mmCIF file of C-alpha atoms in Angstrom:
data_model
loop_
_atom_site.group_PDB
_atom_site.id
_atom_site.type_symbol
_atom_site.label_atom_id
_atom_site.label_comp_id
_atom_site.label_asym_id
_atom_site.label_seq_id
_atom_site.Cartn_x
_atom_site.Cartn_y
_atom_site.Cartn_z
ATOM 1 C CA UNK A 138 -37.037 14.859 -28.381
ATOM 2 C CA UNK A 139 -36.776 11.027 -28.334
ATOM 3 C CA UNK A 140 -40.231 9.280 -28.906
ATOM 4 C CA UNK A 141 -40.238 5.437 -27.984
ATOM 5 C CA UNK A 142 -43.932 5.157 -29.947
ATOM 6 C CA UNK A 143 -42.535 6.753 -33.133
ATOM 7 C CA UNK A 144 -38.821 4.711 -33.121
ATOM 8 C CA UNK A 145 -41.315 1.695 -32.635
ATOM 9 C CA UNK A 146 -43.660 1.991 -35.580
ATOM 10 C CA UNK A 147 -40.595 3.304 -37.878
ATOM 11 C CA UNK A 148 -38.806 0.135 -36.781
ATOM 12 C CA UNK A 149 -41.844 -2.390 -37.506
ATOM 13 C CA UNK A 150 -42.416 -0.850 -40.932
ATOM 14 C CA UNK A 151 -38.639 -1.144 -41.796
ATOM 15 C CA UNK A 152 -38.346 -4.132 -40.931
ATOM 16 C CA UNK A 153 -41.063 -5.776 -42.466
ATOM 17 C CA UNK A 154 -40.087 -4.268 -45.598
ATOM 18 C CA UNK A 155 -36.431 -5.017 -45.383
ATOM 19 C CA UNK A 156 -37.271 -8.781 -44.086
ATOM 20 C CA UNK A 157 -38.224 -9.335 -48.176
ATOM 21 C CA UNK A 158 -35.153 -7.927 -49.349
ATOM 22 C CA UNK A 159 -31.356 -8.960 -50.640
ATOM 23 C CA UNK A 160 -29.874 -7.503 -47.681
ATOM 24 C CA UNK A 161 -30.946 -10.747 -45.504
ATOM 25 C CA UNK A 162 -29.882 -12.887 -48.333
ATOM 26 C CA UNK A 163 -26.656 -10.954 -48.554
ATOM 27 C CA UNK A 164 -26.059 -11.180 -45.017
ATOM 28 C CA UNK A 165 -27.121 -14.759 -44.749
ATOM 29 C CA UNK A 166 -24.373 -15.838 -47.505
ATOM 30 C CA UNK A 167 -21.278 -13.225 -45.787
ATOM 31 C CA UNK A 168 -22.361 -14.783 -42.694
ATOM 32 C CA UNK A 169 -21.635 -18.771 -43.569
ATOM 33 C CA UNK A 170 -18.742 -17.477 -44.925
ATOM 34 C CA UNK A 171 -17.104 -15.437 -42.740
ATOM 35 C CA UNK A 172 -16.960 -14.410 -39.421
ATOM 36 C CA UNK A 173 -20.487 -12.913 -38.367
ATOM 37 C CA UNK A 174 -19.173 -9.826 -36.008
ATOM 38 C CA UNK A 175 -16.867 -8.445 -38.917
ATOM 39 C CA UNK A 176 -19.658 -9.056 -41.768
ATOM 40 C CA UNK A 177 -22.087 -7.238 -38.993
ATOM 41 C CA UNK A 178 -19.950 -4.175 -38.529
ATOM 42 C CA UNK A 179 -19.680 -3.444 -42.044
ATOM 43 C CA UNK A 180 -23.406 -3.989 -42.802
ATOM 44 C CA UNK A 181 -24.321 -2.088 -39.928
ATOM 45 C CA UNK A 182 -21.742 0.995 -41.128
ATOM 46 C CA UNK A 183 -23.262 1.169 -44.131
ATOM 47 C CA UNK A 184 -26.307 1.075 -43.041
ATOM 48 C CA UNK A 185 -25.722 4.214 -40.455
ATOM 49 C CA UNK A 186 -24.838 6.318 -43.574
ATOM 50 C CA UNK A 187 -28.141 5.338 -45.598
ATOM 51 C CA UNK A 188 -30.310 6.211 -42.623
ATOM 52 C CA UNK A 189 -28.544 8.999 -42.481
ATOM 53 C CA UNK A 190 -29.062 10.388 -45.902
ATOM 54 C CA UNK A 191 -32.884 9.321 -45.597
ATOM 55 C CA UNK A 192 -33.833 11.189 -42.562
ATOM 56 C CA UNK A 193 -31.707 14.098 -44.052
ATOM 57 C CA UNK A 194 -33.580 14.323 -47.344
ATOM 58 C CA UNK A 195 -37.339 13.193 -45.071
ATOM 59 C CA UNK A 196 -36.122 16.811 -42.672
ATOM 60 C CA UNK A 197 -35.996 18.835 -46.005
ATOM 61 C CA UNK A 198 -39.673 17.266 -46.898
ATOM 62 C CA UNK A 199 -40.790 18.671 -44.052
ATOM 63 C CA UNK A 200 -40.367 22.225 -44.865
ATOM 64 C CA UNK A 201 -43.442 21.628 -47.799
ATOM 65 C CA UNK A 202 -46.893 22.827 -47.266
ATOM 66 C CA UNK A 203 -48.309 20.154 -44.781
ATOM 67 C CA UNK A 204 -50.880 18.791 -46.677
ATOM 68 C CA UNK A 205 -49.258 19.009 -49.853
ATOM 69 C CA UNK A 206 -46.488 16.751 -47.989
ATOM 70 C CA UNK A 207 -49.142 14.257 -46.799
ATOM 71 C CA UNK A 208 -50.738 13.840 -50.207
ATOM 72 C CA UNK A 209 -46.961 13.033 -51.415
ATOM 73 C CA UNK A 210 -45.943 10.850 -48.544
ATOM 74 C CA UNK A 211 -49.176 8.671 -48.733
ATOM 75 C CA UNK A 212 -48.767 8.491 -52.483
ATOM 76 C CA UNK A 213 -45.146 7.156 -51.680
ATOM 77 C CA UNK A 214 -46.199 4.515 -49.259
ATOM 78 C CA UNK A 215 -48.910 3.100 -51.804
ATOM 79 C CA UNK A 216 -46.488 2.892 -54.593
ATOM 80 C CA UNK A 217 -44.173 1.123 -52.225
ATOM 81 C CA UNK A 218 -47.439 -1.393 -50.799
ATOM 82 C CA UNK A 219 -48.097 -1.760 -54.408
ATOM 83 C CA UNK A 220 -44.778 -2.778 -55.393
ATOM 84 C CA UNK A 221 -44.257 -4.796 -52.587
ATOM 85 C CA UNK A 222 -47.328 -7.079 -53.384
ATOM 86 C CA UNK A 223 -46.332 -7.122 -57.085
ATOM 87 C CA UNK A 224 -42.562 -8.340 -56.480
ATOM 88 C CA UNK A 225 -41.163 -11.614 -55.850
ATOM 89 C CA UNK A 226 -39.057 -12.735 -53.072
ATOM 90 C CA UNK A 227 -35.268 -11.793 -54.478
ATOM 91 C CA UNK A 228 -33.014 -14.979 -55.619
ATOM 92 C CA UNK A 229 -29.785 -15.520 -54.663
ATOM 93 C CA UNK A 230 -27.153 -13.097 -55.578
ATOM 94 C CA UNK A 231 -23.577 -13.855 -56.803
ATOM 95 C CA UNK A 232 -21.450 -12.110 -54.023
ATOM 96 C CA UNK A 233 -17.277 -12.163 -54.582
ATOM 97 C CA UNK A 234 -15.262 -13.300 -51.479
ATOM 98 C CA UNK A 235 -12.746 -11.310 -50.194
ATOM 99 C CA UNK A 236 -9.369 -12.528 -50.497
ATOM 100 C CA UNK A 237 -8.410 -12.694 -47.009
ATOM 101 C CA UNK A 238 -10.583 -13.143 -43.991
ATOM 102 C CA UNK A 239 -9.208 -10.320 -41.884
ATOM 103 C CA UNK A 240 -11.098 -8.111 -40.731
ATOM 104 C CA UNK A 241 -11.326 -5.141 -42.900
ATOM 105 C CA UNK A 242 -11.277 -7.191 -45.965
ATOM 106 C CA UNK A 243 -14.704 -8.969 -44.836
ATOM 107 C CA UNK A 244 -16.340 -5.810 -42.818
ATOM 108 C CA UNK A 245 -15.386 -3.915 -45.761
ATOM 109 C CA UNK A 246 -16.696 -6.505 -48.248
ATOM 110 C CA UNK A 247 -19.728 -6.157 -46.466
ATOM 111 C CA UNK A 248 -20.026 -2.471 -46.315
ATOM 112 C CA UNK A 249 -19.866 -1.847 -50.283
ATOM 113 C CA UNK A 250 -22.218 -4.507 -50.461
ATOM 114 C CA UNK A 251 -24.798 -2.724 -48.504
ATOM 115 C CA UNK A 252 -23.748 0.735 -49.866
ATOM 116 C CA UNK A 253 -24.310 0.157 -53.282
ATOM 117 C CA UNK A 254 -27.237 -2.513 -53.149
ATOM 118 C CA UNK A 255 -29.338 -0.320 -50.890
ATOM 119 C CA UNK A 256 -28.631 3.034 -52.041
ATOM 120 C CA UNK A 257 -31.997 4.407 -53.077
ATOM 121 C CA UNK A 258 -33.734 0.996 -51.860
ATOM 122 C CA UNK A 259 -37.329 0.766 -50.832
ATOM 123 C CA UNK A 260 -36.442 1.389 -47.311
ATOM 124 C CA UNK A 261 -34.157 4.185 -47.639
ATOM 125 C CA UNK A 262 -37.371 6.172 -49.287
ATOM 126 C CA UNK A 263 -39.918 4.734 -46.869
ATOM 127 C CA UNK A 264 -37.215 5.944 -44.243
ATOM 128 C CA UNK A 265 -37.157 9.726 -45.744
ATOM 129 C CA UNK A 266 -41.091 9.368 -45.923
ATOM 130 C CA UNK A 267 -41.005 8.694 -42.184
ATOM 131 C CA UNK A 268 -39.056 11.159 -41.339
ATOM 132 C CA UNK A 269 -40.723 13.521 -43.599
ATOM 133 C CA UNK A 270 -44.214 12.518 -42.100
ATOM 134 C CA UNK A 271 -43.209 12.175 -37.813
ATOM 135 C CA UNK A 272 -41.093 15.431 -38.449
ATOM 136 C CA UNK A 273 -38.451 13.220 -35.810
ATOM 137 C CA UNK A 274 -35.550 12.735 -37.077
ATOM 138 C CA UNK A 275 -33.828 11.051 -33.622
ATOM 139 C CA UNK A 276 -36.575 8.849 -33.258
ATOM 140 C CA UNK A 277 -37.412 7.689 -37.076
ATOM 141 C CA UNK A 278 -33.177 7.114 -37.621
ATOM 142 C CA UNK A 279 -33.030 5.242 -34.479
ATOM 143 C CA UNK A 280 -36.054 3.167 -35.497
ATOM 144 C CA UNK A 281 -35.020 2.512 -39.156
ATOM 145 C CA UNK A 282 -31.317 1.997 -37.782
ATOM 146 C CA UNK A 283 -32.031 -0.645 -35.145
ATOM 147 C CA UNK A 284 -34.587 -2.922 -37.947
ATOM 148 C CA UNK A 285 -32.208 -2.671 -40.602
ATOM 149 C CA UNK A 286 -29.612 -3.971 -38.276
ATOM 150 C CA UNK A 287 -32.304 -6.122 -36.904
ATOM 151 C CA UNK A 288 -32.955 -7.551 -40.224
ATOM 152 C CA UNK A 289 -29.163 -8.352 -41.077
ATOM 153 C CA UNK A 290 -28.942 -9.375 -37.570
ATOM 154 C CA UNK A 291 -31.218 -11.993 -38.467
ATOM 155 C CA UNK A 292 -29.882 -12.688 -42.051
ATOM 156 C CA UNK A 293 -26.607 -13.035 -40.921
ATOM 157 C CA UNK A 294 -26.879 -15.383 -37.759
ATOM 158 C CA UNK A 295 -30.180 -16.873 -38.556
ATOM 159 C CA UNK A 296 -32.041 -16.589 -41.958
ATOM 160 C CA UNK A 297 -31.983 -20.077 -43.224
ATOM 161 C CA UNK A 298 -34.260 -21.027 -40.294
ATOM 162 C CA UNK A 299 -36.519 -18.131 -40.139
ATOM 163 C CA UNK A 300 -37.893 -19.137 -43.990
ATOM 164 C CA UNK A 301 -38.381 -22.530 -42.978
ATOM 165 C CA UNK A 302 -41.023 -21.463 -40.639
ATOM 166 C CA UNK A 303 -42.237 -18.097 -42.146
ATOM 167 C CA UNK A 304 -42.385 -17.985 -45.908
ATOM 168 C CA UNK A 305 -40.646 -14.848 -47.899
ATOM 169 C CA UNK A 306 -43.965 -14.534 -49.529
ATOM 170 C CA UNK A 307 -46.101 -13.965 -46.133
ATOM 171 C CA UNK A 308 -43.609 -11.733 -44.756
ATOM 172 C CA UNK A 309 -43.634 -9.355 -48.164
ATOM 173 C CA UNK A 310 -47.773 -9.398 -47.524
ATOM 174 C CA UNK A 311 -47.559 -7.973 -44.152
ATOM 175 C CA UNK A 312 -44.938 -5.376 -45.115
ATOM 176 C CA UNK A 313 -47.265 -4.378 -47.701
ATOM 177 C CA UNK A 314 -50.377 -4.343 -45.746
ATOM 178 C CA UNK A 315 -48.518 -2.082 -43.246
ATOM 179 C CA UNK A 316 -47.552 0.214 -45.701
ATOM 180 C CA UNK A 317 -50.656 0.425 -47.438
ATOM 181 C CA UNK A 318 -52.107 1.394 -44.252
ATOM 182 C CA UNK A 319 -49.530 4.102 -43.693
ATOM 183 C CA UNK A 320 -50.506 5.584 -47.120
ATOM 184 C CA UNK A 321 -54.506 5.179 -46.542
ATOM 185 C CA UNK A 322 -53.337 7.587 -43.216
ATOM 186 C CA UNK A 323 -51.189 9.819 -45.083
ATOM 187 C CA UNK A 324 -54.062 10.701 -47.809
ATOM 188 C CA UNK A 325 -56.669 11.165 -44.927
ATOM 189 C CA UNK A 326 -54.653 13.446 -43.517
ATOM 190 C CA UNK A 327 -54.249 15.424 -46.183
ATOM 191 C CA UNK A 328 -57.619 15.397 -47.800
ATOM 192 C CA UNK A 329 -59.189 16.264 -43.859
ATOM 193 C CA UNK A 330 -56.615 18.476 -43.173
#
């Protein structure tokens, strides 16, 4: 069953912790570039398919021992907090224009993009951890679905002026605040059981 409360924290945490990454960057260039709704539908099909595969492997998680799960979900969320406040907002990246403008050449261009750079990304694991940890899988994909679309949403149409009023470095503090609170929960959990 659908829960609104769970899709809503899963889609805070992504987001925050995508906000920091190459994806809005990615977006940001393909978007000046090219026409926004085609580089949109390939980011956002790529996309589908990580969250996918995330809240796939977070289902399997769930079949652990309970608190055996929360020690390893809470240990995943500090390593991703730590590395979070220990990395630096991602430079530019060298991305190869398609040839032709049509359609599939730029919604595809987009798509491998996404596919390869985020495969195995921070967010695709904090997404399985989600999963693994609400034991949702409709509401966590939905969540982490709608803020990494949210995120290249923004990138896309918009990210030049969102880091002229909120630095990269802020918005990497807050994602890793959130997720070190997210761990600090996870280990309570399973230490109190």
């Amino acid at each position: 069953m659908f829960s609104l409360t769970t899709a809503a924290v899963v889609f805070g945490v992504i987001f925050l912790a995508e906000l920091p990454d190459k994806t809005a960057l990615a977006g940001l260039l393909l978007g000046t570039r090219f026409r926004a709704s085609y580089v949109f539908a390939g980011v956002a099909a790529a996309f589908a398919i990580h969250v996918v595969l995330a809240v796939a492997a977070g289902s399997v998680l769930t079949l652990l021992p309970q608190r055996p799960l929360q020690a390893v979900v809470g240990l995943l969320f500090l390593g991703g907090g730590l590395y979070l406040l220990r990395s630096k907002a991602e430079e530019d990246e060298e991305i190869k224009e398609p040839t032709s403008a049509s359609f599939w050449k730029v919604a595809g261009s987009g798509f491998m993009l996404i596919l390869v750079a985020e495969f195995g990304d921070l967010t695709q694991i904090m997404t399985a951890n989600l999963a693994a940890r609400y034991d949702d899988w409709l509401s966590v994909g939905i969540g982490a679905f709608a803020a990494l679309c949210a995120v290249a949403g923004i990138g896309i149409l918009g990210g030049r002026a969102l880091l002229k009023r909120v630095p990269m470095r802020l918005i990497t503090r807050v994602a890793a605040c959130v997720m070190l609170v997210l761990a600090a929960w996870s280990l309570y959990e399973a230490i109190a059981g």
